[in-house]
PDB file of C-alpha atoms and ligand atoms in Angstrom:
ATOM      1  CA  MET A 171      -2.400 -24.995 -13.087  1.00 56.00           C
ATOM      2  CA  TRP A 172      -2.645 -27.513 -10.343  1.00 52.00           C
ATOM      3  CA  THR A 173       0.199 -29.800  -9.510  1.00 47.00           C
ATOM      4  CA  SER A 174       0.856 -31.375  -6.060  1.00 44.00           C
ATOM      5  CA  PRO A 175      -0.582 -30.707  -2.717  1.00 48.00           C
ATOM      6  CA  PHE A 176       2.981 -29.691  -1.554  1.00 51.00           C
ATOM      7  CA  ILE A 177       2.883 -26.368   0.337  1.00 52.00           C
ATOM      8  CA  PRO A 178       6.279 -24.714   1.267  1.00 55.00           C
ATOM      9  CA  TRP A 179       5.602 -23.717   4.829  1.00 55.00           C
ATOM     10  CA  LYS A 180       8.783 -21.894   5.098  1.00 56.00           C
ATOM     11  CA  GLN A 181       7.332 -19.420   2.482  1.00 59.00           C
ATOM     12  CA  LEU A 182       4.295 -18.758   4.532  1.00 61.00           C
ATOM     13  CA  ASN A 183       4.082 -15.785   6.858  1.00 67.00           C
ATOM     14  CA  PHE A 184       1.515 -13.771   8.814  1.00 66.00           C
ATOM     15  CA  ASP A 185       1.578 -10.752   6.389  1.00 77.00           C
ATOM     16  CA  MET A 186       0.220 -12.940   3.492  1.00 84.00           C
ATOM     17  CA  ALA A 187      -2.952 -12.107   1.598  1.00 89.00           C
ATOM     18  CA  VAL A 188      -4.279 -15.547   0.762  1.00 94.00           C
ATOM     19  CA  PHE A 189      -7.504 -15.385  -1.136  1.00 95.00           C
ATOM     20  CA  PRO A 190     -10.031 -17.969  -1.984  1.00 96.00           C
ATOM     21  CA  ILE A 191      -9.680 -19.268  -5.546  1.00 97.00           C
ATOM     22  CA  LEU A 192     -12.924 -19.075  -7.511  1.00 98.00           C
ATOM     23  CA  GLN A 193     -14.302 -22.360  -8.542  1.00 97.00           C
ATOM     24  CA  TYR A 194     -15.970 -23.458 -11.804  1.00 96.00           C
ATOM     25  CA  PRO A 195     -18.696 -22.606 -12.820  1.00 96.00           C
ATOM     26  CA  HIS A 196     -18.188 -19.154 -11.166  1.00 97.00           C
ATOM     27  CA  PRO A 197     -19.298 -16.547 -13.959  1.00 97.00           C
ATOM     28  CA  LEU A 198     -15.977 -14.492 -13.549  1.00 97.00           C
ATOM     29  CA  LEU A 199     -14.052 -17.576 -14.817  1.00 98.00           C
ATOM     30  CA  LYS A 200     -16.127 -17.292 -18.019  1.00 97.00           C
ATOM     31  CA  SER A 201     -15.663 -13.571 -18.637  1.00 97.00           C
ATOM     32  CA  ARG A 202     -13.038 -11.579 -20.438  1.00 98.00           C
ATOM     33  CA  SER A 203     -10.800  -9.539 -18.253  1.00 98.00           C
ATOM     34  CA  GLU A 204     -10.074  -5.833 -18.603  1.00 98.00           C
ATOM     35  CA  ARG A 205      -6.713  -4.541 -19.772  1.00 98.00           C
ATOM     36  CA  VAL A 206      -4.811  -2.708 -17.204  1.00 98.00           C
ATOM     37  CA  GLN A 207      -4.640   1.012 -18.059  1.00 98.00           C
ATOM     38  CA  VAL A 208      -2.689   2.468 -15.101  1.00 97.00           C
ATOM     39  CA  ILE A 209      -0.176   0.603 -12.871  1.00 97.00           C
ATOM     40  CA  ASP A 210      -1.284   2.037  -9.484  1.00 97.00           C
ATOM     41  CA  ASP A 211      -1.665   0.768  -5.825  1.00 96.00           C
ATOM     42  CA  ARG A 212      -4.613  -1.321  -6.832  1.00 97.00           C
ATOM     43  CA  VAL A 213      -2.501  -3.248  -9.370  1.00 98.00           C
ATOM     44  CA  ALA A 214       0.328  -3.659  -6.908  1.00 97.00           C
ATOM     45  CA  ARG A 215      -2.102  -5.066  -4.369  1.00 96.00           C
ATOM     46  CA  ILE A 216      -3.615  -7.538  -6.876  1.00 97.00           C
ATOM     47  CA  ILE A 217      -0.057  -8.727  -7.697  1.00 98.00           C
ATOM     48  CA  LYS A 218       0.722  -9.178  -4.144  1.00 97.00           C
ATOM     49  CA  ASN A 219      -2.522 -11.025  -3.440  1.00 97.00           C
ATOM     50  CA  LEU A 220      -1.854 -13.351  -6.504  1.00 98.00           C
ATOM     51  CA  LEU A 221       1.675 -14.208  -5.376  1.00 97.00           C
ATOM     52  CA  ASP A 222       0.559 -14.931  -1.785  1.00 96.00           C
ATOM     53  CA  THR A 223      -2.269 -16.980  -2.894  1.00 97.00           C
ATOM     54  CA  LEU A 224      -0.161 -18.991  -5.322  1.00 97.00           C
ATOM     55  CA  VAL A 225       2.484 -19.690  -2.698  1.00 94.00           C
ATOM     56  CA  ALA A 226      -0.215 -20.998  -0.399  1.00 94.00           C
ATOM     57  CA  SER A 227      -1.708 -23.192  -3.148  1.00 95.00           C
ATOM     58  CA  PRO A 228      -0.618 -26.417  -4.672  1.00 93.00           C
ATOM     59  CA  GLY A 229      -0.482 -24.652  -7.978  1.00 95.00           C
ATOM     60  CA  VAL A 230       2.272 -23.168 -10.281  1.00 97.00           C
ATOM     61  CA  ALA A 231       0.442 -20.220 -11.734  1.00 98.00           C
ATOM     62  CA  LEU A 232      -2.575 -18.028 -11.289  1.00 98.00           C
ATOM     63  CA  ALA A 233      -4.530 -15.361 -13.084  1.00 98.00           C
ATOM     64  CA  ALA A 234      -6.159 -12.410 -11.508  1.00 98.00           C
ATOM     65  CA  PRO A 235      -9.937 -13.449 -12.310  1.00 98.00           C
ATOM     66  CA  GLN A 236      -9.230 -16.550 -10.315  1.00 98.00           C
ATOM     67  CA  ILE A 237      -9.151 -14.456  -7.227  1.00 98.00           C
ATOM     68  CA  GLY A 238     -12.008 -12.233  -8.269  1.00 97.00           C
ATOM     69  CA  GLU A 239     -10.187  -9.536 -10.037  1.00 98.00           C
ATOM     70  CA  PRO A 240     -11.161  -9.301 -13.631  1.00 97.00           C
ATOM     71  CA  CYS A 241      -8.018  -7.643 -14.995  1.00 98.00           C
ATOM     72  CA  ARG A 242      -5.154  -8.944 -17.187  1.00 98.00           C
ATOM     73  CA  ILE A 243      -2.551  -9.946 -14.709  1.00 98.00           C
ATOM     74  CA  ILE A 244      -0.915 -13.299 -14.354  1.00 98.00           C
ATOM     75  CA  VAL A 245       1.755 -14.731 -12.212  1.00 98.00           C
ATOM     76  CA  CYS A 246       3.637 -18.010 -12.770  1.00 98.00           C
ATOM     77  CA  ASP A 247       6.521 -19.917 -10.990  1.00 97.00           C
ATOM     78  CA  VAL A 248       6.949 -23.561 -12.222  1.00 97.00           C
ATOM     79  CA  SER A 249      10.220 -23.989 -10.178  1.00 95.00           C
ATOM     80  CA  ARG A 250       8.225 -25.943  -7.699  1.00 89.00           C
ATOM     81  CA  LYS A 251       7.438 -28.621 -10.291  1.00 91.00           C
ATOM     82  CA  VAL A 252      10.269 -28.614 -12.867  1.00 91.00           C
ATOM     83  CA  LYS A 253      14.017 -27.833 -12.421  1.00 89.00           C
ATOM     84  CA  LYS A 254      14.991 -26.825 -15.945  1.00 87.00           C
ATOM     85  CA  ARG A 255      13.926 -24.436 -18.616  1.00 89.00           C
ATOM     86  CA  HIS A 256      12.122 -21.893 -16.660  1.00 92.00           C
ATOM     87  CA  HIS A 257      12.332 -18.107 -15.697  1.00 96.00           C
ATOM     88  CA  GLY A 258      11.477 -18.578 -12.050  1.00 96.00           C
ATOM     89  CA  ARG A 259       8.871 -16.155 -10.829  1.00 97.00           C
ATOM     90  CA  ILE A 260       7.047 -14.377 -13.772  1.00 98.00           C
ATOM     91  CA  ILE A 261       4.670 -11.552 -13.195  1.00 98.00           C
ATOM     92  CA  LEU A 262       2.931 -10.212 -16.434  1.00 98.00           C
ATOM     93  CA  ILE A 263       0.553  -7.359 -16.837  1.00 98.00           C
ATOM     94  CA  ASN A 264      -1.438  -7.400 -20.139  1.00 98.00           C
ATOM     95  CA  PRO A 265       0.399 -10.440 -21.457  1.00 98.00           C
ATOM     96  CA  LEU A 266       0.227 -11.225 -25.117  1.00 98.00           C
ATOM     97  CA  LEU A 267       1.158 -14.354 -26.965  1.00 97.00           C
ATOM     98  CA  HIS A 268       2.776 -13.095 -30.253  1.00 94.00           C
ATOM     99  CA  ARG A 269       4.329 -16.127 -31.628  1.00 98.00           C
ATOM    100  CA  ARG A 270       3.990 -19.964 -31.036  1.00 98.00           C
ATOM    101  CA  GLU A 271       5.802 -23.030 -32.267  1.00 98.00           C
ATOM    102  CA  GLY A 272       5.308 -26.742 -32.010  1.00 98.00           C
ATOM    103  CA  LYS A 273       2.561 -28.651 -30.437  1.00 97.00           C
ATOM    104  CA  ILE A 274       2.244 -30.893 -27.463  1.00 96.00           C
ATOM    105  CA  ILE A 275      -0.697 -32.627 -25.680  1.00 96.00           C
ATOM    106  CA  PHE A 276      -0.479 -32.555 -21.907  1.00 96.00           C
ATOM    107  CA  ARG A 277      -2.667 -33.500 -19.035  1.00 96.00           C
ATOM    108  CA  GLU A 278      -3.632 -30.280 -17.303  1.00 96.00           C
ATOM    109  CA  GLY A 279      -5.358 -29.273 -14.184  1.00 96.00           C
ATOM    110  CA  CYS A 280      -6.549 -26.013 -12.819  1.00 97.00           C
ATOM    111  CA  LEU A 281      -6.965 -24.576  -9.316  1.00 97.00           C
ATOM    112  CA  SER A 282     -10.441 -23.410 -10.258  1.00 98.00           C
ATOM    113  CA  VAL A 283     -11.490 -26.908 -11.510  1.00 97.00           C
ATOM    114  CA  PRO A 284     -10.007 -29.090  -8.660  1.00 94.00           C
ATOM    115  CA  ASP A 285     -11.875 -32.324  -9.440  1.00 95.00           C
ATOM    116  CA  TYR A 286     -10.743 -32.937 -13.076  1.00 96.00           C
ATOM    117  CA  THR A 287      -7.757 -33.122 -15.297  1.00 96.00           C
ATOM    118  CA  GLY A 288      -7.812 -33.100 -19.123  1.00 97.00           C
ATOM    119  CA  ASN A 289      -5.676 -33.629 -22.198  1.00 97.00           C
ATOM    120  CA  VAL A 290      -5.095 -30.287 -23.829  1.00 97.00           C
ATOM    121  CA  SER A 291      -3.216 -29.390 -27.046  1.00 97.00           C
ATOM    122  CA  ARG A 292      -0.954 -26.435 -26.683  1.00 97.00           C
ATOM    123  CA  ALA A 293       2.109 -24.791 -28.379  1.00 98.00           C
ATOM    124  CA  GLU A 294       5.437 -26.198 -27.206  1.00 97.00           C
ATOM    125  CA  LYS A 295       7.240 -22.875 -27.374  1.00 98.00           C
ATOM    126  CA  VAL A 296       5.787 -19.345 -27.027  1.00 98.00           C
ATOM    127  CA  TRP A 297       7.011 -15.707 -27.226  1.00 98.00           C
ATOM    128  CA  VAL A 298       5.156 -13.528 -24.713  1.00 98.00           C
ATOM    129  CA  LYS A 299       5.105  -9.866 -24.254  1.00 98.00           C
ATOM    130  CA  GLY A 300       3.701  -7.858 -21.480  1.00 98.00           C
ATOM    131  CA  LEU A 301       4.575  -5.368 -18.743  1.00 98.00           C
ATOM    132  CA  SER A 302       6.456  -5.862 -15.527  1.00 98.00           C
ATOM    133  CA  PRO A 303       5.032  -4.652 -12.181  1.00 97.00           C
ATOM    134  CA  GLN A 304       6.992  -1.583 -12.724  1.00 96.00           C
ATOM    135  CA  GLY A 305       5.518  -0.943 -16.051  1.00 97.00           C
ATOM    136  CA  GLN A 306       8.500  -1.956 -18.044  1.00 97.00           C
ATOM    137  CA  PRO A 307       8.081  -3.849 -21.311  1.00 98.00           C
ATOM    138  CA  VAL A 308       8.906  -7.631 -20.894  1.00 97.00           C
ATOM    139  CA  SER A 309       9.445 -10.098 -23.601  1.00 97.00           C
ATOM    140  CA  LEU A 310      10.266 -13.642 -23.017  1.00 97.00           C
ATOM    141  CA  LEU A 311      10.643 -16.954 -24.813  1.00 98.00           C
ATOM    142  CA  SER A 312       9.189 -19.780 -22.848  1.00 98.00           C
ATOM    143  CA  GLU A 313       9.133 -23.463 -23.489  1.00 96.00           C
ATOM    144  CA  GLY A 314       8.060 -26.857 -22.097  1.00 95.00           C
ATOM    145  CA  PHE A 315       5.962 -26.971 -18.911  1.00 96.00           C
ATOM    146  CA  GLU A 316       6.384 -23.160 -18.256  1.00 97.00           C
ATOM    147  CA  ALA A 317       5.030 -22.423 -21.773  1.00 98.00           C
ATOM    148  CA  LEU A 318       2.021 -24.617 -21.072  1.00 98.00           C
ATOM    149  CA  ALA A 319       1.339 -22.781 -17.759  1.00 98.00           C
ATOM    150  CA  LEU A 320       1.617 -19.332 -19.455  1.00 98.00           C
ATOM    151  CA  GLN A 321      -0.944 -20.392 -22.242  1.00 98.00           C
ATOM    152  CA  HIS A 322      -3.213 -21.698 -19.572  1.00 98.00           C
ATOM    153  CA  GLU A 323      -3.139 -18.609 -17.540  1.00 98.00           C
ATOM    154  CA  MET A 324      -3.494 -16.214 -20.597  1.00 98.00           C
ATOM    155  CA  ASP A 325      -6.689 -18.326 -21.431  1.00 98.00           C
ATOM    156  CA  HIS A 326      -8.067 -17.319 -18.045  1.00 98.00           C
ATOM    157  CA  LEU A 327      -7.964 -13.800 -19.127  1.00 98.00           C
ATOM    158  CA  ASP A 328     -10.176 -14.475 -22.044  1.00 98.00           C
ATOM    159  CA  GLY A 329     -12.592 -16.519 -19.927  1.00 98.00           C
ATOM    160  CA  MET A 330     -11.277 -19.839 -21.255  1.00 98.00           C
ATOM    161  CA  LEU A 331     -10.803 -22.839 -19.085  1.00 98.00           C
ATOM    162  CA  PHE A 332      -8.999 -26.052 -20.048  1.00 97.00           C
ATOM    163  CA  LEU A 333     -12.369 -27.651 -20.156  1.00 95.00           C
ATOM    164  CA  ASP A 334     -13.124 -25.511 -23.185  1.00 96.00           C
ATOM    165  CA  ARG A 335     -10.016 -26.886 -25.004  1.00 96.00           C
ATOM    166  CA  ILE A 336     -10.342 -30.584 -24.498  1.00 94.00           C
ATOM    167  CA  ALA A 337     -11.262 -32.427 -27.754  1.00 89.00           C
ATOM    168  CA  SER A 338     -13.696 -34.978 -26.294  1.00 91.00           C
ATOM    169  CA  VAL A 339     -15.275 -35.209 -22.849  1.00 89.00           C
ATOM    170  CA  SER A 340     -15.467 -38.948 -23.053  1.00 90.00           C
ATOM    171  CA  THR A 341     -11.830 -39.630 -23.788  1.00 92.00           C
ATOM    172  CA  ASP A 342      -9.906 -36.579 -22.739  1.00 93.00           C
ATOM    173  CA  LEU A 343     -11.507 -35.536 -19.354  1.00 95.00           C
ATOM    174  CA  PHE A 344     -10.461 -37.422 -16.152  1.00 95.00           C
ATOM    175  CA  ARG A 345     -11.713 -37.286 -12.610  1.00 95.00           C
ATOM    176  CA  ARG A 346      -8.864 -36.596 -10.231  1.00 90.00           C
ATOM    177  CA  LYS A 347      -8.244 -39.335  -7.799  1.00 80.00           C
ATOM    178  CA  VAL A 348      -5.265 -37.854  -5.876  1.00 69.00           C
ATOM    179  CA  TYR A 349      -5.158 -34.475  -4.311  1.00 55.00           C
TER     180      TYR A 349
HETATM  181 ZN1   ZN B 531      -6.328 -22.550 -14.344  1.00 81.18          ZN
END
Protein backbone atom coordinates (compact mmCIF):
# COMPACT_ATOMS: atom_id res chain seq x y z
CA MET A 1 0.00 0.00 0.00
CA TRP A 2 1.15 3.52 -0.75
CA THR A 3 0.62 6.39 1.67
CA SER A 4 2.71 9.53 1.89
CA PRO A 5 6.14 10.44 0.53
CA PHE A 6 7.54 10.62 4.05
CA ILE A 7 10.84 8.74 4.44
CA PRO A 8 12.08 8.40 8.02
CA TRP A 9 15.75 9.16 7.34
CA LYS A 10 16.80 8.13 10.85
CA GLN A 11 15.87 4.55 9.96
CA LEU A 12 18.13 4.52 6.90
CA ASN A 13 21.64 3.11 7.11
CA PHE A 14 24.39 1.85 4.82
CA ASP A 15 23.71 -1.86 5.42
CA MET A 16 20.26 -1.63 3.96
CA ALA A 17 19.19 -3.73 1.02
CA VAL A 18 16.76 -1.49 -0.80
CA PHE A 19 15.32 -3.13 -3.90
CA PRO A 20 13.45 -1.64 -6.83
CA ILE A 21 9.72 -2.28 -6.52
CA LEU A 22 8.27 -3.96 -9.60
CA GLN A 23 5.75 -1.82 -11.44
CA TYR A 24 2.50 -2.79 -13.12
CA PRO A 25 2.23 -4.48 -15.65
CA HIS A 26 5.28 -6.60 -14.70
CA PRO A 27 4.22 -10.28 -15.18
CA LEU A 28 5.44 -11.31 -11.69
CA LEU A 29 2.74 -9.07 -10.20
CA LYS A 30 0.14 -11.17 -12.00
CA SER A 31 1.43 -14.58 -10.94
CA ARG A 32 0.66 -16.73 -7.94
CA SER A 33 3.59 -16.98 -5.52
CA GLU A 34 4.93 -20.28 -4.15
CA ARG A 35 4.44 -21.41 -0.56
CA VAL A 36 7.59 -21.29 1.54
CA GLN A 37 8.58 -24.90 2.28
CA VAL A 38 11.76 -24.38 4.32
CA ILE A 39 12.69 -21.34 6.38
CA ASP A 40 16.34 -21.00 5.42
CA ASP A 41 18.91 -18.27 4.75
CA ARG A 42 17.20 -17.37 1.51
CA VAL A 43 13.93 -16.68 3.32
CA ALA A 44 15.76 -14.65 5.99
CA ARG A 45 17.40 -12.61 3.23
CA ILE A 46 14.09 -11.98 1.47
CA ILE A 47 12.56 -10.79 4.77
CA LYS A 48 15.44 -8.38 5.37
CA ASN A 49 15.19 -7.10 1.79
CA LEU A 50 11.44 -6.56 2.21
CA LEU A 51 11.82 -4.71 5.52
CA ASP A 52 14.64 -2.50 4.20
CA THR A 53 12.78 -1.74 0.98
CA LEU A 54 9.62 -0.93 2.93
CA VAL A 55 11.40 1.47 5.29
CA ALA A 56 12.91 3.33 2.33
CA SER A 57 9.55 3.53 0.55
CA PRO A 58 6.53 5.73 1.23
CA GLY A 59 4.41 2.62 1.82
CA VAL A 60 3.12 0.67 4.82
CA ALA A 61 3.34 -2.91 3.55
CA LEU A 62 5.05 -5.01 0.93
CA ALA A 63 4.82 -8.52 -0.53
CA ALA A 64 7.79 -10.58 -1.74
CA PRO A 65 6.70 -10.69 -5.43
CA GLN A 66 6.86 -6.88 -5.48
CA ILE A 67 10.65 -7.12 -5.12
CA GLY A 68 10.92 -9.96 -7.62
CA GLU A 69 10.69 -12.94 -5.20
CA PRO A 70 7.65 -15.06 -6.05
CA CYS A 71 7.18 -16.59 -2.59
CA ARG A 72 4.49 -16.15 0.04
CA ILE A 73 5.98 -13.61 2.46
CA ILE A 74 4.50 -10.25 3.46
CA VAL A 75 5.64 -7.45 5.75
CA CYS A 76 3.43 -4.71 7.14
CA ASP A 77 3.83 -1.79 9.52
CA VAL A 78 1.04 0.77 9.51
CA SER A 79 2.37 2.68 12.54
CA ARG A 80 3.73 5.26 10.10
CA LYS A 81 0.20 6.07 9.02
CA VAL A 82 -2.12 5.33 11.96
CA LYS A 83 -1.51 5.50 15.69
CA LYS A 84 -4.15 3.12 16.98
CA ARG A 85 -5.32 -0.44 16.48
CA HIS A 86 -2.23 -2.03 14.98
CA HIS A 87 0.41 -4.64 15.77
CA GLY A 88 3.44 -2.59 14.72
CA ARG A 89 5.75 -4.55 12.46
CA ILE A 90 4.21 -7.75 11.13
CA ILE A 91 6.20 -10.37 9.20
CA LEU A 92 4.21 -13.34 7.92
CA ILE A 93 5.29 -16.39 5.97
CA ASN A 94 2.54 -18.31 4.12
CA PRO A 95 -0.22 -16.04 5.48
CA LEU A 96 -3.80 -17.28 5.32
CA LEU A 97 -6.98 -15.35 5.89
CA HIS A 98 -9.23 -17.73 7.77
CA ARG A 99 -12.07 -15.48 8.87
CA ARG A 100 -13.37 -12.08 7.87
CA GLU A 101 -16.04 -9.74 9.20
CA GLY A 102 -17.68 -6.50 8.12
CA LYS A 103 -17.11 -4.50 4.98
CA ILE A 104 -15.54 -1.14 4.16
CA ILE A 105 -14.80 0.68 0.95
CA PHE A 106 -11.48 2.47 1.06
CA ARG A 107 -9.36 4.42 -1.43
CA GLU A 108 -6.25 2.25 -1.89
CA GLY A 109 -2.93 2.75 -3.54
CA CYS A 110 -0.03 0.44 -4.26
CA LEU A 111 3.74 0.88 -4.53
CA SER A 112 3.54 -1.17 -7.74
CA VAL A 113 0.82 1.07 -9.26
CA PRO A 114 2.15 4.51 -8.30
CA ASP A 115 0.02 6.60 -10.67
CA TYR A 116 -3.43 5.49 -9.52
CA THR A 117 -5.64 4.96 -6.49
CA GLY A 118 -8.94 3.12 -6.42
CA ASN A 119 -11.99 2.40 -4.28
CA VAL A 120 -11.82 -1.17 -3.06
CA SER A 121 -14.27 -3.12 -0.90
CA ARG A 122 -12.61 -5.19 1.84
CA ALA A 123 -13.41 -6.88 5.13
CA GLU A 124 -13.20 -4.56 8.16
CA LYS A 125 -11.81 -7.26 10.44
CA VAL A 126 -9.68 -10.28 9.54
CA TRP A 127 -8.21 -13.26 11.34
CA VAL A 128 -4.88 -14.17 9.78
CA LYS A 129 -2.62 -17.15 10.37
CA GLY A 130 0.91 -17.73 9.20
CA LEU A 131 4.45 -18.42 10.33
CA SER A 132 6.90 -16.06 12.02
CA PRO A 133 10.44 -15.65 10.61
CA GLN A 134 11.47 -18.29 13.19
CA GLY A 135 8.88 -20.73 11.85
CA GLN A 136 6.49 -20.38 14.80
CA PRO A 137 2.75 -20.38 14.10
CA VAL A 138 1.29 -16.86 14.36
CA SER A 139 -2.37 -15.98 14.59
CA LEU A 140 -3.65 -12.43 14.72
CA LEU A 141 -6.86 -10.48 14.63
CA SER A 142 -6.49 -7.26 12.70
CA GLU A 143 -8.96 -4.47 12.07
CA GLY A 144 -9.24 -1.12 10.36
CA PHE A 145 -6.41 0.20 8.22
CA GLU A 146 -4.02 -2.62 9.17
CA ALA A 147 -6.60 -5.25 8.14
CA LEU A 148 -6.92 -3.51 4.76
CA ALA A 149 -3.15 -3.51 4.29
CA LEU A 150 -2.90 -7.23 5.15
CA GLN A 151 -5.67 -8.11 2.68
CA HIS A 152 -3.99 -5.98 -0.01
CA GLU A 153 -0.63 -7.74 0.53
CA MET A 154 -2.16 -11.24 0.61
CA ASP A 155 -3.76 -10.42 -2.75
CA HIS A 156 -0.27 -9.77 -4.15
CA LEU A 157 0.66 -13.39 -3.30
CA ASP A 158 -2.19 -14.55 -5.55
CA GLY A 159 -1.25 -12.21 -8.39
CA MET A 160 -4.09 -9.80 -7.60
CA LEU A 161 -3.77 -6.02 -7.64
CA PHE A 162 -6.26 -3.48 -6.29
CA LEU A 163 -6.96 -2.74 -9.97
CA ASP A 164 -8.52 -6.22 -10.19
CA ARG A 165 -10.90 -5.42 -7.32
CA ILE A 166 -12.35 -2.06 -8.30
CA ALA A 167 -16.00 -2.22 -9.31
CA SER A 168 -15.84 0.27 -12.17
CA VAL A 169 -12.88 1.88 -13.97
CA SER A 170 -14.98 4.96 -14.74
CA THR A 171 -16.10 5.71 -11.18
CA ASP A 172 -13.64 3.97 -8.85
CA LEU A 173 -10.22 4.57 -10.40
CA PHE A 174 -8.39 7.85 -9.83
CA ARG A 175 -5.17 9.33 -11.18
CA ARG A 176 -2.88 10.24 -8.32
CA LYS A 177 -2.18 13.97 -8.24
CA VAL A 178 0.07 14.24 -5.20
CA TYR A 179 3.14 12.09 -4.61
ZN1 LIG B 1 0.34 -3.28 -3.45
